[in-house]
PDB file of C-alpha atoms in Angstrom:
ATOM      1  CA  UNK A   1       0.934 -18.164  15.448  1.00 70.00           C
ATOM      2  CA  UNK A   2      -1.299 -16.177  17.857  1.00 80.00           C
ATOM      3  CA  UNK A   3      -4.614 -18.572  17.048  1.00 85.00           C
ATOM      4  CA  UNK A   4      -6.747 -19.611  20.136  1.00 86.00           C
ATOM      5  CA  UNK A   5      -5.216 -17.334  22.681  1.00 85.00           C
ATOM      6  CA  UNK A   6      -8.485 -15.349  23.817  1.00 89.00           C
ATOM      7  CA  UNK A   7      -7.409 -12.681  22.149  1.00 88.00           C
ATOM      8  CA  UNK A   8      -9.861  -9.427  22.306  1.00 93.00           C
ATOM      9  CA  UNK A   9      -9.945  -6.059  20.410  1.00 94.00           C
ATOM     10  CA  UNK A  10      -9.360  -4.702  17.308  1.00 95.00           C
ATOM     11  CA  UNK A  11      -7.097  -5.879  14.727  1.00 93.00           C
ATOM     12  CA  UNK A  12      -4.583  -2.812  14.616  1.00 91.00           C
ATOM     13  CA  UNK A  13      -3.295  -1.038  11.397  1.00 90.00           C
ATOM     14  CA  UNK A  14       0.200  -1.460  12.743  1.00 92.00           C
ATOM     15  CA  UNK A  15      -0.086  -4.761  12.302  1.00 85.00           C
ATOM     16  CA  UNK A  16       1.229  -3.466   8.363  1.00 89.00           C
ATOM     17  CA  UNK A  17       4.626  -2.575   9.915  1.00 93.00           C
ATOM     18  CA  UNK A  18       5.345  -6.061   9.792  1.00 93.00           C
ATOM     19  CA  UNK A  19       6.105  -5.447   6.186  1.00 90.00           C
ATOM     20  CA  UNK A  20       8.296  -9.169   6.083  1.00 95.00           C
ATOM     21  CA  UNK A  21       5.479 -11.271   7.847  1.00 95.00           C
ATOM     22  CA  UNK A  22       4.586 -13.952   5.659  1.00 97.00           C
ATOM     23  CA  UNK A  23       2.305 -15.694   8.135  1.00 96.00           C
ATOM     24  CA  UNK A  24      -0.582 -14.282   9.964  1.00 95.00           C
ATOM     25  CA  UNK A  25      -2.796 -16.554  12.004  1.00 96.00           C
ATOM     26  CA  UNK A  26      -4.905 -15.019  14.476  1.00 96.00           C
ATOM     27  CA  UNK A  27      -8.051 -17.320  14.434  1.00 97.00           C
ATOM     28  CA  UNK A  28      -9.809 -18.526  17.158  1.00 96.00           C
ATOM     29  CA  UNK A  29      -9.900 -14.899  19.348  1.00 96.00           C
ATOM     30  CA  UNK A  30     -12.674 -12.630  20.302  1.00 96.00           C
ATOM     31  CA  UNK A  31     -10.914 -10.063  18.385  1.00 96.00           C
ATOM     32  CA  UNK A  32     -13.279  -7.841  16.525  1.00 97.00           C
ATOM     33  CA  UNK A  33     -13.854  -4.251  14.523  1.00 97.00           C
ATOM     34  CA  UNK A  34     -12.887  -4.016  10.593  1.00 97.00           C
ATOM     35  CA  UNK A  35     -10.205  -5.803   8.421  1.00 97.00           C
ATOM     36  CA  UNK A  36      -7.578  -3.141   8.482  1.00 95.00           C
ATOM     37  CA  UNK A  37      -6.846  -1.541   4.930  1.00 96.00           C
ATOM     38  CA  UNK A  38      -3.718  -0.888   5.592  1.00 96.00           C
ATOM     39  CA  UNK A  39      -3.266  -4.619   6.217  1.00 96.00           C
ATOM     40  CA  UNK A  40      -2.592  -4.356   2.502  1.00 96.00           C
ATOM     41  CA  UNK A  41       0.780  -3.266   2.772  1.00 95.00           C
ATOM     42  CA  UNK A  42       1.866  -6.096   3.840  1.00 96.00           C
ATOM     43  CA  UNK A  43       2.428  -7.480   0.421  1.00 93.00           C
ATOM     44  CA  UNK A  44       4.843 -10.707   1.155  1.00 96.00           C
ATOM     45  CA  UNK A  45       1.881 -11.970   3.855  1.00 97.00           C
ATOM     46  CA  UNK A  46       0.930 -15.705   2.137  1.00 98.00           C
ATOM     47  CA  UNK A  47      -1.397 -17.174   4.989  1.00 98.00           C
ATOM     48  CA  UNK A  48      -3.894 -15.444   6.737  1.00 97.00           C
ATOM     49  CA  UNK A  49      -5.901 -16.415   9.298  1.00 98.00           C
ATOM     50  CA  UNK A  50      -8.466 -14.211  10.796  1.00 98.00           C
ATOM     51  CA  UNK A  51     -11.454 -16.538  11.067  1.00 98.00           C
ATOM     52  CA  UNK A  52     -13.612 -17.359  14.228  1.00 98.00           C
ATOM     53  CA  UNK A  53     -13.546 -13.830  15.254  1.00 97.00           C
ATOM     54  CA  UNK A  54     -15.808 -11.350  15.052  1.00 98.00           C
ATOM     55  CA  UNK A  55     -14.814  -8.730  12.604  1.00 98.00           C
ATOM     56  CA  UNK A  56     -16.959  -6.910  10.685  1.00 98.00           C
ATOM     57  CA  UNK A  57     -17.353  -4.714   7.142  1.00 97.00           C
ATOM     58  CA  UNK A  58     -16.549  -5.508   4.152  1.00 98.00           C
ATOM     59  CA  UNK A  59     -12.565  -7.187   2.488  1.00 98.00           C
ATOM     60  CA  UNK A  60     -10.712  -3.637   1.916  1.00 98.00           C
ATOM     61  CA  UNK A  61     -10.090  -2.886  -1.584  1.00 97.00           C
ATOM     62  CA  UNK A  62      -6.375  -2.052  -0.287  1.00 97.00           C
ATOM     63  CA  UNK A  63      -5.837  -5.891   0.117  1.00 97.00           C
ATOM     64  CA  UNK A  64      -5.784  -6.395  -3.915  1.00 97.00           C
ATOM     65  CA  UNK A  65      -1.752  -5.980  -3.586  1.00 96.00           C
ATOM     66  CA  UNK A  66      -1.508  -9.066  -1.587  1.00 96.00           C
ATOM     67  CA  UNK A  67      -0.875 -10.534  -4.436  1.00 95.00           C
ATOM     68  CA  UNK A  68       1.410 -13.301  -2.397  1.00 96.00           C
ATOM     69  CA  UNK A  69      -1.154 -14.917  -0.624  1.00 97.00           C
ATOM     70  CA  UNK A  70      -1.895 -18.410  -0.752  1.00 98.00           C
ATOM     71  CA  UNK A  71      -4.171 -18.851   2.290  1.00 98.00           C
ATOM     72  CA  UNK A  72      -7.297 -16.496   3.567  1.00 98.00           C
ATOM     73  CA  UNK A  73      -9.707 -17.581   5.591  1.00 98.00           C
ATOM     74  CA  UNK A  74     -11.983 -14.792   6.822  1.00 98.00           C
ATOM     75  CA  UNK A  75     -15.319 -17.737   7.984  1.00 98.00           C
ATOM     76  CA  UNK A  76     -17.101 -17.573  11.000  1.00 98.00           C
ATOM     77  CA  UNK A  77     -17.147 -14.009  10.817  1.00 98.00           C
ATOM     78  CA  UNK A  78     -20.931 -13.067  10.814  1.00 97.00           C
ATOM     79  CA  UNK A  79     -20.516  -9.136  10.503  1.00 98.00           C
ATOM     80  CA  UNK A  80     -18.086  -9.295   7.660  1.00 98.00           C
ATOM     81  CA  UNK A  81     -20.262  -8.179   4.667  1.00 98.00           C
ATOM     82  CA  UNK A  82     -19.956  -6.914   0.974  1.00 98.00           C
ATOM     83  CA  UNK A  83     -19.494  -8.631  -2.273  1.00 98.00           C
ATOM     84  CA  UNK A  84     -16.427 -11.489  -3.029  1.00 97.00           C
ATOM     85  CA  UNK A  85     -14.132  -9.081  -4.489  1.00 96.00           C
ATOM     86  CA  UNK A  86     -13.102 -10.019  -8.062  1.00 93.00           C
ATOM     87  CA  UNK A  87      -9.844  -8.982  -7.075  1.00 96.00           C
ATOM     88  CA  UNK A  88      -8.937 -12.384  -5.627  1.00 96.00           C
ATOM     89  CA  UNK A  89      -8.994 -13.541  -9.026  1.00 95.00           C
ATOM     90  CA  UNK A  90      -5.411 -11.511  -9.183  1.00 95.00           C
ATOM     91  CA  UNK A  91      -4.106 -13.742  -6.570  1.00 96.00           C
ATOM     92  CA  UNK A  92      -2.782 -16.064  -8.673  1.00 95.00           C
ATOM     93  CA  UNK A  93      -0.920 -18.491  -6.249  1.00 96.00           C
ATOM     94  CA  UNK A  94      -4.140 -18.258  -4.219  1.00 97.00           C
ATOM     95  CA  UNK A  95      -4.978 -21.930  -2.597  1.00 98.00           C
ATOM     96  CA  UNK A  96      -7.718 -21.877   0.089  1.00 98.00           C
ATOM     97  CA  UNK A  97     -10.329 -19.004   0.430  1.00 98.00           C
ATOM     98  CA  UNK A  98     -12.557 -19.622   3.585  1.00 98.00           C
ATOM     99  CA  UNK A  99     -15.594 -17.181   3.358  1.00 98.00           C
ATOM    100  CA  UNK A 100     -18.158 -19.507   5.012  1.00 98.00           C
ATOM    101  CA  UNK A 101     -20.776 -18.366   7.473  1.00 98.00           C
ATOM    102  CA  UNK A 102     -20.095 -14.453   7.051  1.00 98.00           C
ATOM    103  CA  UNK A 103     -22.646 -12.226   5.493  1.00 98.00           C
ATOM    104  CA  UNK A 104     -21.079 -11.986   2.328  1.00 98.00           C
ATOM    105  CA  UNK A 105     -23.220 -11.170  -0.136  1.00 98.00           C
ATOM    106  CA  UNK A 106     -23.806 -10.523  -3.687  1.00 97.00           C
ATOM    107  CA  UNK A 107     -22.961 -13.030  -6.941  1.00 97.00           C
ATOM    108  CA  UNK A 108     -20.052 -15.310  -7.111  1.00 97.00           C
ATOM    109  CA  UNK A 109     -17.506 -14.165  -9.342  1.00 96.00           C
ATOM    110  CA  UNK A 110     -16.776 -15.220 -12.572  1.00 95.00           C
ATOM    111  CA  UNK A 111     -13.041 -14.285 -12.038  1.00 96.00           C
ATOM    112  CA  UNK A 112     -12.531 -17.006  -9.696  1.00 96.00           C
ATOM    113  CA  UNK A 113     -12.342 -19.711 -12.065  1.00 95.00           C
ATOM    114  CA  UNK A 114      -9.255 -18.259 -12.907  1.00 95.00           C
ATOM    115  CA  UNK A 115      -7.349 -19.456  -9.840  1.00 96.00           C
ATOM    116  CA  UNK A 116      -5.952 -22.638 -11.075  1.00 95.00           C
ATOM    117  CA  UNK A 117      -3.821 -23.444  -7.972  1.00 96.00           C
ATOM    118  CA  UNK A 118      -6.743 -23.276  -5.900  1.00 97.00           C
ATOM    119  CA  UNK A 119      -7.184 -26.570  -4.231  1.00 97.00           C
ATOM    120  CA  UNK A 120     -10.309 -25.255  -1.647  1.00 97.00           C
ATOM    121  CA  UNK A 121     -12.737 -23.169  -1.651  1.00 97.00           C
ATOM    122  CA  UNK A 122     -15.985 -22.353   0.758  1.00 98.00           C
ATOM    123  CA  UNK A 123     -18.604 -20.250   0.088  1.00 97.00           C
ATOM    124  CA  UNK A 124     -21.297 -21.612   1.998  1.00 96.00           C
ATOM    125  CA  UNK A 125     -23.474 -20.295   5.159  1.00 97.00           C
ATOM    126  CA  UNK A 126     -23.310 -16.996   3.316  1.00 97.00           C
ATOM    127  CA  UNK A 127     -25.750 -14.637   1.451  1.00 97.00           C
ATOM    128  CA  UNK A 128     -24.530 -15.540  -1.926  1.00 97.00           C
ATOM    129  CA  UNK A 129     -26.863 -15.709  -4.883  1.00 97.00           C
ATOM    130  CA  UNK A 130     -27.061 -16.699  -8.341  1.00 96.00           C
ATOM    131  CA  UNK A 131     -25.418 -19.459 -10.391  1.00 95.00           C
ATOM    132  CA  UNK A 132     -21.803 -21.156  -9.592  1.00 96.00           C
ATOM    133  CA  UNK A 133     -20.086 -19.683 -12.411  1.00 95.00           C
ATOM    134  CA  UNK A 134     -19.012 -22.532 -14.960  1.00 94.00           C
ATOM    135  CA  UNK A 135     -15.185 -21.274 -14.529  1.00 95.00           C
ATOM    136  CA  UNK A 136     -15.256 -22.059 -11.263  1.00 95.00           C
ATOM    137  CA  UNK A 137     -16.794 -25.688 -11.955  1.00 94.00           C
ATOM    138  CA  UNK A 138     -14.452 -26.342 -14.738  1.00 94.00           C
ATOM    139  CA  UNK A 139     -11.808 -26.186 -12.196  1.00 94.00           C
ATOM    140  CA  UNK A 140     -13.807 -29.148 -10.303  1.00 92.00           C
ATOM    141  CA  UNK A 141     -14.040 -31.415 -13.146  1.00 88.00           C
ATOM    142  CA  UNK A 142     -10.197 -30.522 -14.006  1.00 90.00           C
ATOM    143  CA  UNK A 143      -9.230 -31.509 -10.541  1.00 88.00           C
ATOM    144  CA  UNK A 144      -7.246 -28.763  -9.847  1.00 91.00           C
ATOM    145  CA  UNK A 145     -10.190 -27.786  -7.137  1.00 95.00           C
ATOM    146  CA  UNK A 146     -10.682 -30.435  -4.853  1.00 95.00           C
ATOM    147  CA  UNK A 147     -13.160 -28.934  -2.548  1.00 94.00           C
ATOM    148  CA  UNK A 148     -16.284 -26.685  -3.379  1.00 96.00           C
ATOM    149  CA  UNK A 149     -18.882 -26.078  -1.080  1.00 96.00           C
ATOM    150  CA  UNK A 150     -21.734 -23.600  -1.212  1.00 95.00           C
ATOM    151  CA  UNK A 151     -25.652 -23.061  -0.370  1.00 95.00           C
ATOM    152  CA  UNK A 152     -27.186 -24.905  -3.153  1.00 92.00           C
ATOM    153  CA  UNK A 153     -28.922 -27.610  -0.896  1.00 90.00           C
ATOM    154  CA  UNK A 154     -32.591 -27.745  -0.855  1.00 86.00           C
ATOM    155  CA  UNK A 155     -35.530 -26.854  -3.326  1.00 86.00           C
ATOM    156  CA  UNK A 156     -35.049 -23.571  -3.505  1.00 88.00           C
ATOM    157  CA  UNK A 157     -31.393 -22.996  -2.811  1.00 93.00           C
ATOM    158  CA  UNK A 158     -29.404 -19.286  -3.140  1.00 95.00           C
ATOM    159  CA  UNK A 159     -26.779 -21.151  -5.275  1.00 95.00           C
ATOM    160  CA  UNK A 160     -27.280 -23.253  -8.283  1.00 92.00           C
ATOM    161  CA  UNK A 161     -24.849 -25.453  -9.833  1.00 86.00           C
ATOM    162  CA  UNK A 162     -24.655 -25.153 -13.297  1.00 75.00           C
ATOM    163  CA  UNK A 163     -23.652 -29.285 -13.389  1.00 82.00           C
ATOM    164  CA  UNK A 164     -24.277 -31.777 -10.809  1.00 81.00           C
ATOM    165  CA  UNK A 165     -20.562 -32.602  -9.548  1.00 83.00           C
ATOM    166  CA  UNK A 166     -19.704 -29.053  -9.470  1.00 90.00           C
ATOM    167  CA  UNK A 167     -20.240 -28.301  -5.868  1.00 89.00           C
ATOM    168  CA  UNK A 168     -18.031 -31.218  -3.424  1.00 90.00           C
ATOM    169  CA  UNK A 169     -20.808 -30.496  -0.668  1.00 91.00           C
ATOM    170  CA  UNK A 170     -24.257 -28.406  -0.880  1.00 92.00           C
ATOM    171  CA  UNK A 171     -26.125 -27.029   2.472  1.00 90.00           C
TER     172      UNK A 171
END
């Protein structure tokens, strides 16, 4: 647990050595540069904590073999950009995903209805467009997700909810 140690620099690719590390939490630092690809080695990491940082680019496409993970949070991360990769959706033990206030971009994806442990998920203060895919809101009015949030606040908002209890909080 390294979180909210003024941590600064880059987030090295070393860091995958660590090949039995389950737990990663290194929120709360000044630490900044690119997610590491190599990061996704590390394929018994479950939690992950990199937010309140300031990394930047987009979630490797290496990190699809973490398929252990149960936490990532990534928000407060301005420069971290791309699309929501649909390969989350192969995390299946997947229970929080914190992408709030980053500059993700791009449509929600449809795959992510198919998490059905996931208890929490925040998409909001991003650059996310379109419609909440119904998948995703079928695991609201299941209960299996207990927390939604996402930019579909206002009169003309990025994100629309296909039903009205679909989202737990709009901004």
């Amino acid at each position: 647990d390294l979180d909210s140690n003024e941590l600064t620099g880059t987030l090295s690719p070393s860091f995958a050595n660590l090949m039995e590390l389950q737990i990663l939490f290194l929120d709360n630092n000044m630490m900044s540069g690119t997610l590491p690809s190599e990061m996704g080695q590390m394929d018994l990491l479950r939690f992950l904590r990199l937010d309140r940082n300031d990394f930047s680019g987009s979630i490797p496409d290496e990190w699809a073999s973490l398929s252990e993970l149960r936490v990532l949070f990534l928000n407060n991360n301005p420069g971290i950009t791309g699309t929501v990769p649909a390969f989350l959706s192969t995390m299946t033990d997947m229970q929080q995903l914190s992408l709030f206030d980053t500059g993700i971009s791009g449509s929600i994806p449809t795959e992510l209805g198919q998490l059905t442990e996931m208890v929490n998920l925040f998409l909001h203060f991003t650059d996310l467009t379109g419609t909440m895919p119904q998948e995703i809101c079928d695991l609201r009015t299941s209960g299996a997700l207990n927390f939604l949030t996402a930019d579909c606040a206002g009169d003309n908002p990025k994100v629309q909810c296909s039903q009205p209890d679909c989202c737990a909080v709009c901004f």
